[in-house]
């Protein structure tokens, strides 16, 4: 079956490796790399035959990963760390190149090959760092933003390295090639910033208006990979172009849904990258040259970490930030494989040097998740020994909205709900996938997130962690259950009121985490029945008893679970049983000339007189000794029976 069989083997092996890693509380990428080692050509047993084709598919995984990163990491976020990214990263690259050059000379390599080694170890792994940050939930924190900013500049630096390193023996020709590459890169970025920011949002707006989920996903994929390929034609890397496309898309209102749709594909193709990285590890070579590997591994890990920690502190970042960055991007990156192949093809580095680099790179990738996990315990231990409180680091940006209401769905129910809540000045955020409905919410002045409310990415964009209440008004039963379960996973303390599509769904929704449930069709039917019975002169009290009995039967799961909804139903029943009746006193009324206390209204009827209108004057909660006059309009509060007894007194 060729590559189809290889993909099937890889998926199964990655699933097994990921399952074992999850059970051992280890990062999933370690399971994927282990699966790649097991399937590689150096271990025997089941072996992937089309290794090169798998590596090509892995490049798509890298591109999709950077495309998703670009969507999450907008121009605004890049601006926050531009100083250390644009100034600090070139310094880090030069210091790391010097470190690698020293390691090469220590191993007895020629100066030119040692320089190549310095360039290879200077670049870190964007893919590994992103996965490790995502596993920690630290993509949005300050250390995460610094690392991503530095990694972007490192990835950009690969292009001049590939051009100029092979041409060092002909420097004049290399500089001219580098200058032309800079011009091409500038033209590409200019076209994307000024053209893409106008064309891409308009294109997605048009596609979203057709309400075709499949076409929207395909459009997002086409934009990411298509622009990535365009950057490749411009002489830049395929992955960098995909990243720029993501950054352009991040400024669009459709970015959250695009990210939600791309994540499953990103994870599958990203898995192929880690498996293919594991396949590169030659265990017999590692065993036979473990001394050289250790000589390279120790200085690379410790040297790069110290360079990064010192650099981050020099740029004014304190607390755990510097240590997190140092322990985060010390590894050798995936683009070093590309640079190493170029050096191998030019004869600048020997095959054994390339094998040594691969072994060291894969080991540093494996160590990264463990190193990032060490940061918090090390900091806590350090300050505990000093008997001082660790410094507070504002690593996670606060949500723009706090204590707000999220309304999932802006259909007939959701739009009316949002309108009422806005009139009461409650802060609301609407999530809506339908383009026309989303535009309607925006025109009404309501903040709206375009996307599927069942997506964790979209819920996080709506501030689910800081929300006080979630109202699920979407009409499809499966969608309601998905939104409730995803929201409950993201915020265990969030109160959820959901629309039950059918009565049999109510108990299941409560098990998923909904606090209160409403079944609109049943409520509408009960109100219609109530109005119909009133036209047949059925006593109001009997109507209330009948409809309450039916409602209790319908909402049996809620009454049995004793939720707040059951209490609300009982309060509504008590409220409806008390009604106000307005009566005008004539000159012959037995109450004229008497007070409520003297007539004994409360004692004989149980009703209460709550308001008296006399001419232009209004008396709320009138004094029991107030004497009634002809023409007084009185409001009598009580049940049907109490008000009937009051009318008997009036004759």
XYZ file of C-alpha atoms in Angstrom, residues 22-568:
547
model
C -0.562 10.338 29.018
C -0.850 7.516 31.564
C 2.668 8.318 32.831
C 1.781 12.031 33.014
C 4.393 12.871 30.370
C 4.045 15.256 27.395
C 2.457 13.635 24.344
C 5.359 14.640 22.114
C 7.582 12.188 23.999
C 5.179 9.408 23.075
C 5.258 10.508 19.439
C 9.074 10.680 19.325
C 9.304 7.254 20.963
C 6.915 5.871 18.328
C 9.166 7.355 15.637
C 12.265 5.716 17.154
C 10.450 2.352 17.179
C 9.406 2.730 13.522
C 12.732 4.122 12.293
C 15.184 2.302 10.032
C 17.711 1.751 12.840
C 15.675 -0.327 15.288
C 14.395 -3.276 13.234
C 10.883 -4.659 13.484
C 8.045 -2.767 11.781
C 9.665 -0.026 9.707
C 8.236 2.856 7.703
C 9.348 2.492 4.094
C 8.452 5.905 2.630
C 10.473 7.942 5.151
C 11.067 10.847 2.787
C 7.367 11.206 1.984
C 6.540 11.200 5.701
C 9.068 14.003 6.183
C 7.300 15.982 3.447
C 3.973 15.532 5.222
C 5.680 16.600 8.446
C 6.615 19.880 6.741
C 2.891 20.505 6.270
C 2.517 19.889 10.009
C 5.164 22.519 10.759
C 3.440 24.957 8.398
C 0.025 24.369 9.979
C 1.500 24.723 13.457
C 3.019 28.087 12.563
C -0.181 29.108 10.769
C -2.156 28.447 13.962
C 0.544 30.243 15.951
C 0.208 33.266 13.674
C -3.552 33.366 14.288
C -3.031 33.287 18.062
C -0.001 35.592 18.064
C -1.259 38.798 16.467
C 0.706 41.889 15.456
C -0.387 43.534 18.712
C 1.134 40.759 20.837
C 4.336 40.796 18.793
C 4.568 44.538 19.373
C 4.618 43.992 23.152
C 7.909 42.021 22.990
C 9.429 43.611 19.892
C 12.436 45.002 21.750
C 13.809 41.693 22.984
C 12.652 39.868 19.837
C 14.251 42.253 17.339
C 17.328 43.281 19.343
C 17.850 40.430 21.781
C 17.467 37.546 19.337
C 20.330 38.599 17.002
C 22.565 38.895 20.089
C 21.460 35.418 21.219
C 22.169 33.999 17.757
C 25.689 35.461 17.687
C 26.497 34.224 21.197
C 25.094 30.762 20.402
C 27.092 30.593 17.173
C 30.218 31.407 19.200
C 29.228 28.665 21.664
C 28.828 26.109 18.876
C 32.074 27.197 17.271
C 33.870 26.604 20.579
C 32.280 23.157 20.941
C 33.408 22.228 17.417
C 36.963 23.334 18.094
C 36.891 21.414 21.392
C 35.985 18.302 19.416
C 38.900 18.959 17.036
C 36.853 20.005 14.009
C 38.071 22.449 11.359
C 37.074 26.118 11.833
C 34.654 26.167 8.865
C 32.799 23.059 10.069
C 32.776 24.436 13.627
C 31.148 27.624 12.313
C 28.424 25.534 10.690
C 27.916 23.745 13.992
C 27.495 27.101 15.727
C 24.812 28.116 13.265
C 23.048 24.764 13.673
C 22.842 24.929 17.484
C 21.842 28.616 17.576
C 18.292 28.006 16.337
C 15.618 26.572 18.638
C 12.539 24.452 17.913
C 9.316 26.404 17.370
C 7.268 23.210 17.143
C 8.503 21.685 20.409
C 8.223 24.941 22.345
C 4.673 25.571 21.131
C 3.585 22.080 22.150
C 5.233 22.389 25.559
C 3.689 25.829 26.169
C 0.263 24.591 25.102
C 0.544 21.622 27.475
C 1.263 24.050 30.341
C -1.444 26.477 29.212
C 1.207 29.214 29.017
C 0.948 30.372 25.400
C -0.544 33.723 26.435
C 1.822 34.405 29.329
C 4.724 36.837 29.216
C 7.457 34.126 28.962
C 5.451 32.462 26.203
C 5.172 35.711 24.242
C 8.899 36.378 24.618
C 9.802 32.873 23.448
C 7.473 33.067 20.468
C 8.818 36.482 19.463
C 12.411 35.218 19.633
C 11.549 32.023 17.758
C 9.979 34.026 14.938
C 13.167 36.043 14.479
C 15.243 32.835 14.665
C 13.138 31.271 11.910
C 13.665 34.381 9.801
C 17.415 34.132 10.393
C 17.502 30.675 8.793
C 17.072 32.248 5.326
C 20.262 34.374 5.400
C 22.136 31.499 7.088
C 21.251 29.106 4.255
C 22.323 31.707 1.703
C 25.513 33.052 3.236
C 27.095 30.052 5.022
C 27.785 28.019 1.856
C 29.137 31.167 0.161
C 31.633 32.212 2.835
C 34.459 31.187 0.546
C 32.945 33.559 -2.079
C 31.688 36.307 0.209
C 30.974 38.880 -2.509
C 28.613 36.493 -4.296
C 27.007 35.480 -1.000
C 26.321 39.085 0.009
C 24.613 39.852 -3.301
C 22.425 36.758 -2.911
C 21.607 37.804 0.632
C 20.665 41.310 -0.511
C 18.309 39.944 -3.163
C 16.750 37.601 -0.562
C 16.133 40.584 1.734
C 14.408 42.434 -1.112
C 12.186 39.441 -1.895
C 11.292 39.021 1.790
C 10.439 42.723 2.094
C 8.211 42.578 -0.999
C 6.428 39.505 0.314
C 5.816 41.018 3.764
C 4.662 44.296 2.209
C 2.179 42.463 -0.001
C 0.853 40.471 2.952
C 0.529 43.383 5.367
C -1.061 45.864 3.000
C -2.800 43.499 0.615
C -3.615 40.519 2.802
C -5.159 42.554 5.611
C -7.692 43.885 3.120
C -8.270 40.915 0.837
C -8.307 38.019 3.331
C -10.956 39.418 5.736
C -13.198 40.419 2.815
C -12.812 36.979 1.248
C -13.622 35.164 4.492
C -16.571 37.487 5.123
C -17.969 36.517 1.726
C -17.409 32.795 2.328
C -18.865 32.956 5.853
C -22.029 34.562 4.483
C -22.723 31.335 2.568
C -22.911 29.454 5.899
C -20.964 26.469 4.564
C -18.756 25.084 7.340
C -16.933 22.761 4.947
C -16.078 25.537 2.507
C -14.924 27.790 5.365
C -12.504 25.120 6.651
C -11.195 24.511 3.136
C -10.716 28.244 2.620
C -8.706 28.570 5.828
C -6.505 25.619 4.827
C -6.068 27.021 1.329
C -5.041 30.431 2.635
C -2.511 29.036 5.111
C -0.828 26.538 2.818
C -1.247 28.625 -0.342
C 0.442 31.672 1.146
C 3.093 29.378 2.628
C 3.864 28.050 -0.840
C 3.955 31.600 -2.208
C 6.589 32.506 0.383
C 8.588 29.454 -0.732
C 8.522 30.789 -4.306
C 9.819 34.115 -2.934
C 12.830 32.315 -1.465
C 11.525 32.228 2.098
C 10.568 29.150 4.079
C 7.220 27.445 3.549
C 6.493 27.507 7.292
C 7.323 31.206 7.643
C 4.817 32.112 4.927
C 2.135 30.118 6.718
C 2.968 31.990 9.926
C 2.616 35.371 8.207
C -0.739 34.256 6.774
C -1.886 33.385 10.268
C -0.795 36.767 11.631
C -2.729 38.542 8.880
C -5.784 36.418 9.617
C -5.458 37.116 13.355
C -6.610 40.702 12.747
C -9.860 39.398 11.231
C -13.091 38.792 13.118
C -13.026 35.194 11.832
C -9.721 34.300 13.470
C -11.214 32.379 16.409
C -13.283 30.059 14.215
C -10.377 29.635 11.790
C -8.129 28.571 14.664
C -10.803 26.223 15.988
C -11.151 24.543 12.586
C -7.414 24.249 11.950
C -6.431 22.754 15.328
C -7.402 19.095 14.562
C -5.490 19.144 11.274
C -2.556 20.890 12.941
C -2.357 18.248 15.656
C -2.491 15.319 13.205
C 0.183 16.698 10.875
C 2.210 17.950 13.843
C 2.224 14.399 15.179
C 3.846 13.334 11.890
C 6.664 15.822 12.519
C 7.520 14.409 15.937
C 7.315 10.831 14.665
C 9.593 11.720 11.739
C 12.017 13.389 14.191
C 12.121 10.167 16.204
C 12.869 8.181 13.034
C 16.024 10.226 12.541
C 17.554 9.025 15.808
C 20.174 6.374 15.043
C 20.406 4.344 18.261
C 23.485 2.291 17.185
C 25.310 5.544 16.313
C 24.201 7.070 19.625
C 25.539 4.054 21.506
C 28.847 4.048 19.642
C 29.413 7.802 20.009
C 27.779 8.562 23.333
C 30.931 10.368 24.495
C 30.799 12.864 21.616
C 27.044 13.272 22.071
C 27.492 14.092 25.763
C 30.353 16.501 24.986
C 28.022 18.357 22.602
C 24.814 17.951 24.622
C 26.034 19.391 27.928
C 27.492 22.669 26.596
C 24.572 23.178 24.205
C 21.910 22.767 26.907
C 23.711 24.654 29.682
C 25.374 27.226 27.424
C 22.209 28.232 25.527
C 20.165 28.293 28.742
C 22.684 30.622 30.444
C 22.862 32.862 27.373
C 19.067 33.157 27.276
C 18.650 33.733 31.019
C 21.297 36.471 31.028
C 19.886 38.082 27.902
C 16.287 38.154 29.169
C 17.425 39.652 32.484
C 19.534 42.225 30.616
C 16.372 43.376 28.836
C 14.704 44.069 32.179
C 12.517 40.989 32.736
C 12.492 39.683 36.302
C 10.810 36.994 38.362
C 10.494 33.565 36.793
C 10.387 34.958 33.253
C 14.124 34.736 32.519
C 14.403 31.207 33.916
C 11.330 30.046 31.990
C 12.695 31.389 28.710
C 16.131 29.856 29.351
C 14.659 26.436 30.139
C 12.231 26.752 27.237
C 14.265 27.403 24.084
C 17.659 25.830 24.777
C 17.053 22.980 22.306
C 18.214 22.596 18.700
C 15.377 23.307 16.268
C 13.750 21.581 13.332
C 15.077 24.170 10.881
C 18.580 23.089 11.873
C 17.794 19.836 10.013
C 17.176 21.909 6.892
C 20.340 23.939 7.408
C 22.326 20.759 8.164
C 21.183 19.115 4.922
C 22.334 22.207 3.020
C 25.775 21.984 4.666
C 25.928 18.249 3.995
C 25.109 18.812 0.318
C 27.822 21.475 0.006
C 30.384 19.266 1.721
C 30.804 21.802 4.508
C 29.988 19.231 7.202
C 30.713 15.503 7.290
C 28.006 12.808 7.471
C 29.119 11.819 10.988
C 28.800 15.460 12.056
C 25.250 15.547 10.679
C 24.394 12.312 12.538
C 25.813 13.773 15.735
C 23.714 16.898 15.240
C 20.540 14.858 14.675
C 21.096 12.805 17.799
C 21.772 15.890 19.908
C 18.792 17.771 18.454
C 16.317 14.950 19.142
C 17.619 14.510 22.704
C 17.269 18.252 23.408
C 13.697 18.109 22.079
C 12.947 15.224 24.439
C 14.437 17.149 27.377
C 12.458 20.361 26.728
C 9.109 19.448 28.382
C 10.940 18.124 31.477
C 13.079 21.263 31.696
C 10.047 23.547 31.494
C 8.391 21.587 34.284
C 11.420 22.195 36.519
C 11.070 25.985 36.543
C 8.361 26.366 39.199
C 9.859 23.823 41.671
C 13.334 25.396 41.298
C 12.030 28.912 41.927
C 9.935 27.789 44.906
C 12.890 25.910 46.393
C 15.209 28.891 45.917
C 12.921 31.353 47.664
C 12.045 28.832 50.355
C 15.733 28.538 51.253
C 15.983 32.323 51.350
C 12.757 32.443 53.390
C 11.349 35.036 51.070
C 8.189 35.194 49.006
C 8.717 34.632 45.282
C 8.176 37.756 43.192
C 4.812 38.151 41.534
C 5.003 37.918 37.761
C 2.166 39.204 35.665
C 2.560 36.440 33.116
C -1.034 35.911 32.123
C -2.966 38.838 30.646
C -6.338 39.515 32.238
C -9.508 39.041 30.248
C -11.014 42.228 28.931
C -14.392 41.282 30.423
C -14.976 40.084 33.974
C -18.184 38.669 35.418
C -19.996 38.936 32.078
C -22.699 36.782 30.472
C -21.915 34.650 27.419
C -24.849 33.970 25.097
C -24.221 30.996 22.815
C -26.403 31.569 19.782
C -28.039 34.737 18.457
C -31.192 33.276 16.971
C -34.722 34.259 17.990
C -34.241 33.203 21.612
C -30.673 34.451 21.938
C -31.315 37.845 20.329
C -34.330 38.549 22.560
C -32.363 37.430 25.633
C -29.453 39.699 24.700
C -31.797 42.642 24.124
C -33.404 42.298 27.575
C -30.048 41.855 29.341
C -28.626 44.913 27.561
C -31.605 46.988 28.722
C -30.761 45.891 32.261
C -27.120 46.943 31.713
C -25.706 43.426 32.125
C -22.431 42.961 30.160
C -22.902 40.336 27.432
C -20.776 38.604 24.802
C -22.478 36.708 21.975
C -21.005 33.671 20.191
C -22.524 33.071 16.761
C -21.432 31.009 13.749
C -24.017 32.386 11.318
C -22.553 35.387 9.514
C -25.840 37.317 9.179
C -26.775 36.777 12.828
C -23.296 37.860 13.946
C -23.626 41.065 11.931
C -27.045 41.628 13.526
C -25.541 41.332 17.000
C -22.773 43.751 16.097
C -25.211 46.287 14.658
C -27.129 46.086 17.946
C -23.965 47.119 19.773
C -23.335 43.717 21.363
C -19.769 42.301 21.419
C -19.752 39.206 19.226
C -17.276 36.368 18.624
C -17.688 34.706 15.242
C -17.326 30.968 15.694
C -18.719 27.695 16.978
C -19.607 27.907 20.677
C -18.627 24.237 21.032
C -14.992 25.088 20.301
C -12.697 25.623 23.319
C -10.793 28.261 21.360
C -13.946 30.285 20.698
C -15.154 29.919 24.303
C -11.788 31.139 25.568
C -11.961 34.097 23.184
C -15.326 34.963 24.742
C -13.701 34.964 28.200
C -15.264 31.777 29.559
C -12.750 31.664 32.446
C -13.889 35.057 33.712
C -17.596 34.785 32.853
C -20.298 34.650 35.499
C -23.007 32.951 33.429
C -23.382 31.046 30.162
C -26.747 30.996 28.378
C -26.953 28.270 25.734
C -29.729 29.129 23.265
C -28.563 27.182 20.182
C -31.388 25.057 18.713
C -29.639 21.741 17.900
C -29.601 19.100 20.658
C -26.059 17.884 19.938
C -24.722 21.456 19.844
C -26.294 22.245 23.218
C -24.635 19.210 24.820
C -21.269 20.014 23.215
C -21.314 23.639 24.389
C -22.288 22.674 27.939
C -19.622 19.965 28.250
C -16.817 22.103 26.744
C -17.701 25.108 28.905
C -17.776 22.949 32.019
C -14.294 21.578 31.190
C -12.887 25.102 30.814
C -14.581 26.619 33.884
C -15.811 24.275 36.602
C -17.429 27.143 38.551
C -19.381 28.646 35.652
C -23.176 28.699 35.998
C -24.875 27.403 32.867
C -28.498 27.886 31.785
C -29.258 25.776 28.719
C -32.099 25.335 26.285
C -33.288 21.729 26.251
C -34.385 20.706 22.767
C -36.563 17.876 24.095
C -37.624 16.781 27.555
C -35.640 13.524 27.489
C -32.449 15.583 27.147
C -32.863 17.471 30.412
C -31.357 14.954 32.801
C -28.382 14.341 30.499
C -27.700 18.085 30.233
C -27.724 18.389 33.992
C -25.201 15.546 34.242
C -22.979 17.409 31.759
C -22.968 20.455 34.026
C -26.001 22.654 33.276
C -27.491 24.246 36.392
C -30.870 25.333 35.002
C -32.761 24.135 31.942
C -35.618 25.535 29.876
C -37.748 23.732 27.311
C -39.238 26.563 25.187
C -41.891 24.558 23.324
C -43.332 23.123 26.542
C -43.432 26.545 28.188
C -45.187 28.025 25.151
C -47.736 25.192 25.097
C -48.524 25.635 28.804
C -49.087 29.376 28.353
C -51.420 28.749 25.399
C -53.387 26.189 27.436
C -53.627 28.668 30.318
C -55.057 31.384 28.079
C -57.507 28.922 26.502
C -58.862 27.806 29.885
C -59.376 31.432 30.932
C -61.760 31.855 27.991
C -63.880 29.003 29.343
C -64.340 30.829 32.666
C -62.325 28.220 34.552
C -61.252 29.632 37.937
C -57.739 31.024 37.842
C -56.689 29.044 40.890
C -57.735 25.769 39.261
C -55.896 26.756 36.058
C -52.747 27.413 38.059
C -53.038 24.098 39.875
C -53.495 22.227 36.603
C -50.623 23.927 34.708
C -48.299 23.588 37.703
C -49.041 19.868 37.888
C -48.260 19.495 34.175
C -45.062 21.562 34.514
C -43.929 19.505 37.473
C -44.418 16.332 35.444
C -42.493 17.753 32.486
C -39.635 19.107 34.602
C -39.442 16.026 36.785
C -35.610 15.752 36.449
C -35.161 19.285 37.753
C -37.625 18.910 40.620
C -35.989 15.637 41.599
C -32.529 17.214 41.506
C -33.681 20.160 43.659
C -31.882 22.759 41.559
C -32.487 26.490 41.669
C -34.870 26.031 38.740
C -37.253 24.078 40.974
C -37.215 26.893 43.534
C -37.860 29.395 40.761
